PDB file of C-alpha atoms in Angstrom:
ATOM      1  CA  MET A   1      71.917 207.795  23.317  1.00 75.00           C
ATOM      2  CA  SER A   2      70.367 206.863  20.041  1.00 93.00           C
ATOM      3  CA  VAL A   3      72.347 205.479  17.149  1.00 96.00           C
ATOM      4  CA  THR A   4      73.632 207.724  14.329  1.00 96.00           C
ATOM      5  CA  TRP A   5      73.598 206.947  10.606  1.00 97.00           C
ATOM      6  CA  GLU A   6      77.391 206.794  10.590  1.00 97.00           C
ATOM      7  CA  GLU A   7      77.447 204.222  13.405  1.00 97.00           C
ATOM      8  CA  VAL A   8      75.068 201.798  11.698  1.00 98.00           C
ATOM      9  CA  SER A   9      76.580 198.878   9.831  1.00 98.00           C
ATOM     10  CA  GLU A  10      75.014 195.774   8.340  1.00 98.00           C
ATOM     11  CA  GLY A  11      75.156 192.852  10.752  1.00 98.00           C
ATOM     12  CA  MET A  12      75.369 195.014  13.869  1.00 98.00           C
ATOM     13  CA  GLU A  13      73.160 194.091  16.780  1.00 98.00           C
ATOM     14  CA  LEU A  14      70.745 196.435  18.525  1.00 98.00           C
ATOM     15  CA  PRO A  15      71.212 196.946  22.281  1.00 98.00           C
ATOM     16  CA  GLU A  16      69.006 194.254  23.813  1.00 98.00           C
ATOM     17  CA  LEU A  17      65.965 195.000  25.946  1.00 98.00           C
ATOM     18  CA  LYS A  18      64.962 192.609  28.701  1.00 98.00           C
ATOM     19  CA  LYS A  19      61.305 192.277  29.665  1.00 98.00           C
ATOM     20  CA  ASN A  20      59.617 190.111  32.274  1.00 98.00           C
ATOM     21  CA  CYS A  21      55.867 190.595  32.638  1.00 96.00           C
ATOM     22  CA  SER A  22      54.141 190.379  35.959  1.00 97.00           C
ATOM     23  CA  THR A  23      50.445 189.545  35.803  1.00 97.00           C
ATOM     24  CA  GLN A  24      49.961 193.143  36.945  1.00 97.00           C
ATOM     25  CA  GLN A  25      51.675 194.351  33.770  1.00 97.00           C
ATOM     26  CA  LEU A  26      49.307 192.195  31.699  1.00 98.00           C
ATOM     27  CA  VAL A  27      46.355 193.885  33.417  1.00 97.00           C
ATOM     28  CA  LEU A  28      47.925 197.298  32.744  1.00 97.00           C
ATOM     29  CA  TRP A  29      48.305 196.280  29.111  1.00 97.00           C
ATOM     30  CA  ALA A  30      44.680 195.105  28.947  1.00 97.00           C
ATOM     31  CA  ALA A  31      43.611 198.584  30.043  1.00 95.00           C
ATOM     32  CA  GLY A  32      46.142 200.427  27.868  1.00 95.00           C
ATOM     33  CA  SER A  33      45.401 198.465  24.712  1.00 95.00           C
ATOM     34  CA  GLY A  34      41.712 197.696  25.254  1.00 91.00           C
ATOM     35  CA  ASP A  35      42.288 193.937  24.842  1.00 91.00           C
ATOM     36  CA  PHE A  36      40.383 192.395  27.731  1.00 92.00           C
ATOM     37  CA  TYR A  37      40.464 188.772  26.550  1.00 91.00           C
ATOM     38  CA  GLN A  38      40.578 186.736  29.780  1.00 94.00           C
ATOM     39  CA  ILE A  39      43.312 184.278  28.711  1.00 94.00           C
ATOM     40  CA  HIS A  40      45.767 186.994  29.785  1.00 96.00           C
ATOM     41  CA  TYR A  41      44.658 187.451  33.402  1.00 97.00           C
ATOM     42  CA  ASP A  42      42.065 184.835  34.431  1.00 97.00           C
ATOM     43  CA  LEU A  43      43.872 181.536  35.053  1.00 97.00           C
ATOM     44  CA  GLU A  44      40.713 179.412  35.224  1.00 98.00           C
ATOM     45  CA  PHE A  45      39.448 180.906  31.996  1.00 96.00           C
ATOM     46  CA  ALA A  46      42.802 180.374  30.269  1.00 96.00           C
ATOM     47  CA  LYS A  47      42.821 176.702  31.307  1.00 97.00           C
ATOM     48  CA  SER A  48      39.222 176.256  30.132  1.00 95.00           C
ATOM     49  CA  THR A  49      40.360 177.177  26.605  1.00 88.00           C
ATOM     50  CA  GLY A  50      43.028 174.445  26.693  1.00 90.00           C
ATOM     51  CA  LEU A  51      46.005 176.625  27.557  1.00 93.00           C
ATOM     52  CA  ASP A  52      48.405 175.564  30.316  1.00 96.00           C
ATOM     53  CA  GLY A  53      48.123 178.955  31.954  1.00 97.00           C
ATOM     54  CA  LEU A  54      48.119 182.686  31.354  1.00 98.00           C
ATOM     55  CA  ILE A  55      49.908 183.942  28.258  1.00 97.00           C
ATOM     56  CA  VAL A  56      51.445 187.284  27.365  1.00 97.00           C
ATOM     57  CA  HIS A  57      49.481 189.312  24.780  1.00 96.00           C
ATOM     58  CA  GLY A  58      51.021 189.088  21.311  1.00 95.00           C
ATOM     59  CA  ALA A  59      50.483 192.807  20.753  1.00 96.00           C
ATOM     60  CA  LEU A  60      52.417 193.568  23.944  1.00 98.00           C
ATOM     61  CA  LYS A  61      55.428 191.745  22.498  1.00 98.00           C
ATOM     62  CA  HIS A  62      54.950 193.788  19.317  1.00 98.00           C
ATOM     63  CA  ALA A  63      55.056 196.926  21.493  1.00 98.00           C
ATOM     64  CA  PHE A  64      58.165 195.637  23.343  1.00 98.00           C
ATOM     65  CA  LEU A  65      59.950 195.279  20.000  1.00 98.00           C
ATOM     66  CA  GLY A  66      58.652 198.754  19.140  1.00 98.00           C
ATOM     67  CA  GLN A  67      60.366 200.044  22.280  1.00 98.00           C
ATOM     68  CA  LEU A  68      63.575 198.259  21.256  1.00 98.00           C
ATOM     69  CA  LEU A  69      63.430 200.133  17.930  1.00 98.00           C
ATOM     70  CA  HIS A  70      62.446 203.476  19.488  1.00 98.00           C
ATOM     71  CA  ASP A  71      65.224 203.346  22.067  1.00 98.00           C
ATOM     72  CA  TRP A  72      67.714 202.554  19.313  1.00 98.00           C
ATOM     73  CA  ILE A  73      66.716 205.252  16.776  1.00 98.00           C
ATOM     74  CA  GLY A  74      65.642 207.938  19.261  1.00 97.00           C
ATOM     75  CA  ASN A  75      63.310 210.824  18.485  1.00 98.00           C
ATOM     76  CA  GLU A  76      65.186 211.968  15.389  1.00 96.00           C
ATOM     77  CA  GLY A  77      64.450 208.638  13.749  1.00 98.00           C
ATOM     78  CA  ARG A  78      61.101 207.174  12.743  1.00 98.00           C
ATOM     79  CA  ILE A  79      59.734 203.662  12.402  1.00 98.00           C
ATOM     80  CA  LYS A  80      58.412 203.445   8.843  1.00 98.00           C
ATOM     81  CA  ARG A  81      57.164 199.891   8.952  1.00 98.00           C
ATOM     82  CA  PHE A  82      57.273 197.226  11.599  1.00 98.00           C
ATOM     83  CA  GLY A  83      55.625 193.821  11.757  1.00 98.00           C
ATOM     84  CA  CYS A  84      56.012 190.594  13.688  1.00 98.00           C
ATOM     85  CA  SER A  85      54.406 187.167  13.934  1.00 97.00           C
ATOM     86  CA  TYR A  86      53.361 185.505  17.160  1.00 95.00           C
ATOM     87  CA  ARG A  87      54.925 182.081  16.702  1.00 94.00           C
ATOM     88  CA  GLY A  88      55.333 180.974  20.271  1.00 95.00           C
ATOM     89  CA  MET A  89      53.581 181.818  23.499  1.00 95.00           C
ATOM     90  CA  ASP A  90      55.330 183.616  26.322  1.00 97.00           C
ATOM     91  CA  VAL A  91      54.205 183.420  29.920  1.00 97.00           C
ATOM     92  CA  PRO A  92      54.268 185.878  32.809  1.00 98.00           C
ATOM     93  CA  ASN A  93      57.239 185.981  35.201  1.00 98.00           C
ATOM     94  CA  GLN A  94      59.673 184.675  32.606  1.00 98.00           C
ATOM     95  CA  ASP A  95      62.308 186.686  30.743  1.00 98.00           C
ATOM     96  CA  ILE A  96      61.476 187.912  27.265  1.00 98.00           C
ATOM     97  CA  MET A  97      64.662 189.137  25.574  1.00 98.00           C
ATOM     98  CA  CYS A  98      64.067 191.630  22.780  1.00 98.00           C
ATOM     99  CA  ARG A  99      66.818 191.624  20.188  1.00 98.00           C
ATOM    100  CA  GLY A 100      67.540 192.977  16.744  1.00 98.00           C
ATOM    101  CA  LYS A 101      70.102 192.995  13.975  1.00 98.00           C
ATOM    102  CA  VAL A 102      70.773 195.330  11.036  1.00 98.00           C
ATOM    103  CA  VAL A 103      70.063 193.631   7.714  1.00 98.00           C
ATOM    104  CA  LYS A 104      70.492 196.488   5.251  1.00 98.00           C
ATOM    105  CA  LYS A 105      71.558 200.130   5.291  1.00 98.00           C
ATOM    106  CA  TYR A 106      70.579 202.217   2.249  1.00 98.00           C
ATOM    107  CA  GLU A 107      69.358 205.568   0.952  1.00 98.00           C
ATOM    108  CA  GLU A 108      66.107 205.836  -0.974  1.00 97.00           C
ATOM    109  CA  ASN A 109      64.226 208.963  -2.119  1.00 96.00           C
ATOM    110  CA  GLY A 110      66.536 211.079  -0.010  1.00 96.00           C
ATOM    111  CA  GLU A 111      65.838 209.056   3.155  1.00 97.00           C
ATOM    112  CA  ARG A 112      68.430 207.201   5.205  1.00 98.00           C
ATOM    113  CA  LEU A 113      66.860 203.812   5.808  1.00 98.00           C
ATOM    114  CA  VAL A 114      67.791 200.723   7.769  1.00 98.00           C
ATOM    115  CA  ASP A 115      66.094 197.332   7.529  1.00 98.00           C
ATOM    116  CA  VAL A 116      66.329 195.357  10.731  1.00 98.00           C
ATOM    117  CA  GLN A 117      65.361 191.916  11.877  1.00 98.00           C
ATOM    118  CA  VAL A 118      63.881 191.856  15.371  1.00 98.00           C
ATOM    119  CA  TRP A 119      62.673 189.108  17.642  1.00 98.00           C
ATOM    120  CA  THR A 120      61.803 188.119  21.181  1.00 98.00           C
ATOM    121  CA  GLU A 121      63.583 185.164  22.698  1.00 98.00           C
ATOM    122  CA  ASN A 122      62.430 182.952  25.566  1.00 98.00           C
ATOM    123  CA  PRO A 123      64.812 181.410  28.171  1.00 97.00           C
ATOM    124  CA  GLU A 124      65.231 178.302  25.966  1.00 97.00           C
ATOM    125  CA  GLY A 125      66.553 180.534  23.198  1.00 96.00           C
ATOM    126  CA  LYS A 126      63.465 180.060  21.015  1.00 97.00           C
ATOM    127  CA  GLN A 127      62.403 183.041  18.912  1.00 98.00           C
ATOM    128  CA  THR A 128      58.756 183.463  19.872  1.00 97.00           C
ATOM    129  CA  THR A 129      58.084 186.701  18.004  1.00 98.00           C
ATOM    130  CA  PRO A 130      60.137 187.144  14.831  1.00 98.00           C
ATOM    131  CA  GLY A 131      59.675 190.344  12.869  1.00 98.00           C
ATOM    132  CA  THR A 132      61.134 192.870  10.472  1.00 98.00           C
ATOM    133  CA  ALA A 133      61.185 196.654  10.433  1.00 98.00           C
ATOM    134  CA  THR A 134      62.309 199.559   8.299  1.00 98.00           C
ATOM    135  CA  VAL A 135      63.442 202.655  10.187  1.00 98.00           C
ATOM    136  CA  ARG A 136      64.474 206.084   8.999  1.00 98.00           C
ATOM    137  CA  LEU A 137      67.434 207.816  10.613  1.00 98.00           C
ATOM    138  CA  ALA A 138      68.221 211.515  10.710  1.00 93.00           C
TER     139      ALA A 138
ATOM    140  CA  MET B   1      42.006 173.060   0.944  1.00 47.00           C
ATOM    141  CA  SER B   2      38.292 172.228   0.992  1.00 44.00           C
ATOM    142  CA  ASP B   3      38.839 168.707  -0.375  1.00 46.00           C
ATOM    143  CA  GLY B   4      38.512 165.734   1.914  1.00 46.00           C
ATOM    144  CA  ASP B   5      35.810 164.694   4.346  1.00 47.00           C
ATOM    145  CA  SER B   6      35.306 167.924   6.193  1.00 69.00           C
ATOM    146  CA  GLU B   7      33.400 170.833   4.784  1.00 84.00           C
ATOM    147  CA  SER B   8      35.312 174.078   4.231  1.00 92.00           C
ATOM    148  CA  LEU B   9      35.089 176.633   7.007  1.00 94.00           C
ATOM    149  CA  ILE B  10      34.859 179.409   4.446  1.00 95.00           C
ATOM    150  CA  THR B  11      31.399 180.264   3.113  1.00 95.00           C
ATOM    151  CA  ASP B  12      30.443 182.088  -0.094  1.00 94.00           C
ATOM    152  CA  GLU B  13      29.269 184.941   2.091  1.00 94.00           C
ATOM    153  CA  MET B  14      32.739 185.167   3.623  1.00 94.00           C
ATOM    154  CA  ARG B  15      34.365 185.141   0.185  1.00 94.00           C
ATOM    155  CA  ALA B  16      32.066 187.998  -0.856  1.00 94.00           C
ATOM    156  CA  HIS B  17      33.017 189.870   2.333  1.00 93.00           C
ATOM    157  CA  VAL B  18      36.697 190.065   1.367  1.00 95.00           C
ATOM    158  CA  GLY B  19      37.610 193.641   0.499  1.00 94.00           C
ATOM    159  CA  GLN B  20      34.325 195.106   1.809  1.00 93.00           C
ATOM    160  CA  GLU B  21      35.068 198.123   3.942  1.00 92.00           C
ATOM    161  CA  GLY B  22      33.278 198.204   7.298  1.00 88.00           C
ATOM    162  CA  SER B  23      31.803 201.343   8.808  1.00 88.00           C
ATOM    163  CA  PRO B  24      34.468 203.825   9.938  1.00 93.00           C
ATOM    164  CA  THR B  25      35.418 203.867  13.616  1.00 93.00           C
ATOM    165  CA  THR B  26      36.778 206.858  15.501  1.00 96.00           C
ATOM    166  CA  TYR B  27      39.924 206.409  17.592  1.00 97.00           C
ATOM    167  CA  GLU B  28      41.081 209.145  19.930  1.00 98.00           C
ATOM    168  CA  VAL B  29      44.694 209.752  20.883  1.00 98.00           C
ATOM    169  CA  ASP B  30      44.996 211.792  24.053  1.00 97.00           C
ATOM    170  CA  LYS B  31      47.681 212.433  26.621  1.00 98.00           C
ATOM    171  CA  THR B  32      46.174 210.122  29.241  1.00 98.00           C
ATOM    172  CA  SER B  33      45.825 207.229  26.791  1.00 98.00           C
ATOM    173  CA  VAL B  34      49.360 207.717  25.433  1.00 98.00           C
ATOM    174  CA  ARG B  35      50.766 207.672  28.974  1.00 98.00           C
ATOM    175  CA  MET B  36      48.725 204.599  29.892  1.00 98.00           C
ATOM    176  CA  PHE B  37      49.904 202.684  26.829  1.00 98.00           C
ATOM    177  CA  ALA B  38      53.537 203.724  27.301  1.00 98.00           C
ATOM    178  CA  ARG B  39      53.390 202.764  30.978  1.00 98.00           C
ATOM    179  CA  ALA B  40      51.897 199.343  30.162  1.00 98.00           C
ATOM    180  CA  VAL B  41      54.797 198.635  27.784  1.00 98.00           C
ATOM    181  CA  GLY B  42      57.390 199.991  30.185  1.00 98.00           C
ATOM    182  CA  GLN B  43      58.573 202.774  27.869  1.00 98.00           C
ATOM    183  CA  THR B  44      61.169 204.935  29.612  1.00 98.00           C
ATOM    184  CA  ASP B  45      61.591 207.840  27.136  1.00 98.00           C
ATOM    185  CA  PRO B  46      60.070 210.992  28.754  1.00 98.00           C
ATOM    186  CA  VAL B  47      58.570 212.066  25.379  1.00 98.00           C
ATOM    187  CA  PHE B  48      55.702 209.630  26.029  1.00 98.00           C
ATOM    188  CA  TYR B  49      54.835 211.203  29.398  1.00 98.00           C
ATOM    189  CA  ASP B  50      55.998 214.851  29.498  1.00 98.00           C
ATOM    190  CA  GLU B  51      54.590 217.222  26.891  1.00 98.00           C
ATOM    191  CA  GLU B  52      57.485 219.670  27.253  1.00 98.00           C
ATOM    192  CA  ALA B  53      59.981 216.878  26.591  1.00 98.00           C
ATOM    193  CA  ALA B  54      57.893 215.801  23.594  1.00 98.00           C
ATOM    194  CA  GLN B  55      57.805 219.314  22.130  1.00 98.00           C
ATOM    195  CA  ALA B  56      61.524 219.790  22.796  1.00 98.00           C
ATOM    196  CA  ALA B  57      62.047 216.630  20.714  1.00 97.00           C
ATOM    197  CA  GLY B  58      60.030 218.134  17.863  1.00 97.00           C
ATOM    198  CA  TYR B  59      56.594 216.533  18.360  1.00 98.00           C
ATOM    199  CA  ARG B  60      53.302 218.483  18.447  1.00 97.00           C
ATOM    200  CA  SER B  61      52.422 216.749  21.733  1.00 98.00           C
ATOM    201  CA  LEU B  62      53.074 213.308  23.291  1.00 98.00           C
ATOM    202  CA  PRO B  63      53.793 210.950  20.368  1.00 98.00           C
ATOM    203  CA  ALA B  64      51.908 207.653  20.103  1.00 98.00           C
ATOM    204  CA  PRO B  65      54.279 204.899  21.288  1.00 98.00           C
ATOM    205  CA  PRO B  66      54.988 202.164  18.709  1.00 98.00           C
ATOM    206  CA  GLY B  67      51.937 199.916  18.463  1.00 97.00           C
ATOM    207  CA  TYR B  68      49.444 202.534  19.667  1.00 98.00           C
ATOM    208  CA  LEU B  69      46.884 203.722  17.139  1.00 97.00           C
ATOM    209  CA  GLY B  70      44.376 205.370  19.478  1.00 97.00           C
ATOM    210  CA  THR B  71      41.494 204.196  21.613  1.00 96.00           C
ATOM    211  CA  PRO B  72      38.043 203.616  20.113  1.00 93.00           C
ATOM    212  CA  ILE B  73      35.181 205.608  21.600  1.00 90.00           C
ATOM    213  CA  PHE B  74      33.398 203.181  23.904  1.00 86.00           C
ATOM    214  CA  ASP B  75      29.874 202.264  22.895  1.00 81.00           C
ATOM    215  CA  PRO B  76      27.952 200.540  25.716  1.00 84.00           C
ATOM    216  CA  THR B  77      25.460 199.048  23.255  1.00 81.00           C
ATOM    217  CA  GLN B  78      28.319 197.179  21.540  1.00 74.00           C
ATOM    218  CA  ALA B  79      30.009 195.967  24.736  1.00 60.00           C
ATOM    219  CA  ARG B  80      30.882 192.304  24.935  1.00 61.00           C
ATOM    220  CA  GLY B  81      33.240 190.256  27.009  1.00 52.00           C
ATOM    221  CA  GLY B  82      34.564 187.798  24.478  1.00 51.00           C
ATOM    222  CA  PRO B  83      37.528 187.927  22.175  1.00 52.00           C
ATOM    223  CA  PRO B  84      37.364 189.990  18.987  1.00 55.00           C
ATOM    224  CA  THR B  85      36.201 187.842  16.071  1.00 57.00           C
ATOM    225  CA  GLY B  86      37.043 190.303  13.340  1.00 57.00           C
ATOM    226  CA  GLY B  87      33.268 190.633  12.750  1.00 70.00           C
ATOM    227  CA  GLY B  88      31.690 189.855   9.414  1.00 81.00           C
ATOM    228  CA  PRO B  89      30.046 186.620   8.286  1.00 89.00           C
ATOM    229  CA  GLN B  90      30.763 183.568  10.386  1.00 91.00           C
ATOM    230  CA  PRO B  91      32.330 180.255   9.259  1.00 93.00           C
ATOM    231  CA  THR B  92      30.388 176.997   8.684  1.00 92.00           C
ATOM    232  CA  ARG B  93      31.386 175.677  12.121  1.00 90.00           C
ATOM    233  CA  PRO B  94      31.590 177.805  15.259  1.00 88.00           C
ATOM    234  CA  LEU B  95      35.138 178.734  16.229  1.00 89.00           C
ATOM    235  CA  ASN B  96      35.108 180.155  19.718  1.00 84.00           C
ATOM    236  CA  ARG B  97      38.816 180.420  20.426  1.00 85.00           C
ATOM    237  CA  ILE B  98      41.145 182.965  19.041  1.00 85.00           C
ATOM    238  CA  LEU B  99      44.864 183.732  18.908  1.00 85.00           C
ATOM    239  CA  ASN B 100      46.627 186.768  17.541  1.00 88.00           C
ATOM    240  CA  GLY B 101      48.811 185.661  14.635  1.00 93.00           C
ATOM    241  CA  GLY B 102      50.719 188.831  13.898  1.00 95.00           C
ATOM    242  CA  THR B 103      50.695 192.604  13.574  1.00 95.00           C
ATOM    243  CA  GLU B 104      52.274 194.855  10.989  1.00 98.00           C
ATOM    244  CA  ILE B 105      52.032 198.641  11.008  1.00 98.00           C
ATOM    245  CA  GLU B 106      53.148 200.958   8.249  1.00 98.00           C
ATOM    246  CA  HIS B 107      53.604 204.534   9.476  1.00 98.00           C
ATOM    247  CA  LEU B 108      53.125 207.367   7.007  1.00 98.00           C
ATOM    248  CA  ASP B 109      53.059 210.319   9.409  1.00 97.00           C
ATOM    249  CA  ASP B 110      53.353 211.172  13.106  1.00 98.00           C
ATOM    250  CA  ILE B 111      50.458 210.411  15.443  1.00 98.00           C
ATOM    251  CA  CYS B 112      50.359 212.598  18.569  1.00 98.00           C
ATOM    252  CA  ALA B 113      48.054 213.286  21.501  1.00 98.00           C
ATOM    253  CA  GLY B 114      45.174 215.459  20.322  1.00 98.00           C
ATOM    254  CA  ASP B 115      44.771 213.558  17.054  1.00 98.00           C
ATOM    255  CA  VAL B 116      41.454 211.968  16.140  1.00 98.00           C
ATOM    256  CA  LEU B 117      41.846 209.025  13.800  1.00 98.00           C
ATOM    257  CA  THR B 118      39.273 207.422  11.539  1.00 97.00           C
ATOM    258  CA  ALA B 119      39.865 203.728  10.997  1.00 96.00           C
ATOM    259  CA  ARG B 120      38.456 201.865   8.007  1.00 96.00           C
ATOM    260  CA  SER B 121      38.893 198.091   8.002  1.00 95.00           C
ATOM    261  CA  HIS B 122      38.337 195.268   5.606  1.00 95.00           C
ATOM    262  CA  VAL B 123      39.117 191.567   5.553  1.00 95.00           C
ATOM    263  CA  ALA B 124      41.934 191.054   3.060  1.00 96.00           C
ATOM    264  CA  ASN B 125      42.006 187.265   3.135  1.00 96.00           C
ATOM    265  CA  TYR B 126      40.546 184.114   4.676  1.00 96.00           C
ATOM    266  CA  GLU B 127      42.598 180.971   4.761  1.00 96.00           C
ATOM    267  CA  GLU B 128      42.033 177.622   6.447  1.00 95.00           C
ATOM    268  CA  ARG B 129      44.628 175.247   7.764  1.00 93.00           C
ATOM    269  CA  LYS B 130      44.809 172.160   9.914  1.00 89.00           C
ATOM    270  CA  GLY B 131      47.155 172.561  12.834  1.00 82.00           C
ATOM    271  CA  SER B 132      48.014 170.950  16.133  1.00 82.00           C
ATOM    272  CA  ILE B 133      45.145 172.931  17.638  1.00 81.00           C
ATOM    273  CA  GLY B 134      42.651 171.617  15.060  1.00 87.00           C
ATOM    274  CA  ASP B 135      40.944 173.427  12.205  1.00 90.00           C
ATOM    275  CA  MET B 136      42.160 176.989  11.973  1.00 94.00           C
ATOM    276  CA  LEU B 137      40.665 179.940  10.153  1.00 95.00           C
ATOM    277  CA  ILE B 138      43.285 182.583   9.484  1.00 95.00           C
ATOM    278  CA  VAL B 139      41.765 186.011   8.987  1.00 95.00           C
ATOM    279  CA  THR B 140      43.967 188.791   7.611  1.00 96.00           C
ATOM    280  CA  SER B 141      42.498 192.261   7.948  1.00 95.00           C
ATOM    281  CA  LYS B 142      43.746 195.658   6.895  1.00 97.00           C
ATOM    282  CA  THR B 143      42.880 198.944   8.586  1.00 97.00           C
ATOM    283  CA  ASN B 144      43.653 202.387   7.210  1.00 97.00           C
ATOM    284  CA  TYR B 145      43.954 205.213   9.740  1.00 98.00           C
ATOM    285  CA  THR B 146      43.441 208.806   8.637  1.00 98.00           C
ATOM    286  CA  ASN B 147      43.771 211.789  10.958  1.00 98.00           C
ATOM    287  CA  GLN B 148      41.644 214.922  11.428  1.00 98.00           C
ATOM    288  CA  ASN B 149      43.308 216.472   8.348  1.00 98.00           C
ATOM    289  CA  ASP B 150      42.376 213.465   6.202  1.00 98.00           C
ATOM    290  CA  THR B 151      46.030 212.420   6.025  1.00 98.00           C
ATOM    291  CA  LEU B 152      46.633 208.676   5.902  1.00 98.00           C
ATOM    292  CA  VAL B 153      48.917 208.160   8.908  1.00 98.00           C
ATOM    293  CA  ALA B 154      49.049 204.382   9.356  1.00 98.00           C
ATOM    294  CA  VAL B 155      48.035 201.089   7.807  1.00 98.00           C
ATOM    295  CA  MET B 156      47.730 198.082  10.072  1.00 98.00           C
ATOM    296  CA  THR B 157      47.637 194.496   8.874  1.00 97.00           C
ATOM    297  CA  GLY B 158      46.442 192.072  11.524  1.00 95.00           C
ATOM    298  CA  THR B 159      46.241 188.299  11.490  1.00 95.00           C
ATOM    299  CA  LEU B 160      43.777 186.486  13.717  1.00 93.00           C
ATOM    300  CA  ILE B 161      43.728 182.717  14.124  1.00 92.00           C
ATOM    301  CA  ARG B 162      40.306 181.354  15.015  1.00 92.00           C
ATOM    302  CA  TYR B 163      40.059 177.722  16.069  1.00 89.00           C
TER     303      TYR B 163
END
């Protein structure tokens, strides 16, 4: 069930979402997003560019955090703005924890808005994809 | 930034390119592409797959999952295998590698299957930096998406790191 306006409080955490990409998922994403850059599925190619191995698409992590927000606000809510930076690389077959926290709850122009901080975390606890979003609740 | 021994990566032509809108590109949003994108992410909400569920939730058709702004119409004469460079004039030294630096999307209205979006992009900023991976050119671009009713539905700001 999605969150209600009444339930939201500043500092509360969003229910976490755990992801772990197989290389197959990266190929699915290449097709779904149209990003066919080979560093995401061709190991030899990735190494030839100086990477240690395959890496997870940044935009896929953006979409993971988008799912975290969607699952939290449901279909009555809307994402008004959402952005993140790709600060650290994530690799296939390793957990990517998607997390978020409410920063501000307010009403503006008749809309019930919530600012949240979101991020992905790797198994070492490093935030690889920090971001911020503003969502509207019913 | 351009002081020191090495020549700046940014040319006058690039500086003049900032703010210049490229030719509009058409992006289609259809049920198959929405399902494919949602499946690739691992979305579990039925609204992204089942049109009846989507309409019951108040959408015109399957809504675009977060991060999806349609699929460009494929043009075989433009096909290439490499990474996207952001187009436009090229820097003083070739930079063949690329990383995605960040994505921000502002949503102004719903995007659903059946919509046809027109995207207009421009480079908002070029910046150069020295990093652990060498000389980096950071390209910030902005794309405005309007739908078939000429309504501005989304604005995407993307950051590409070329090195």
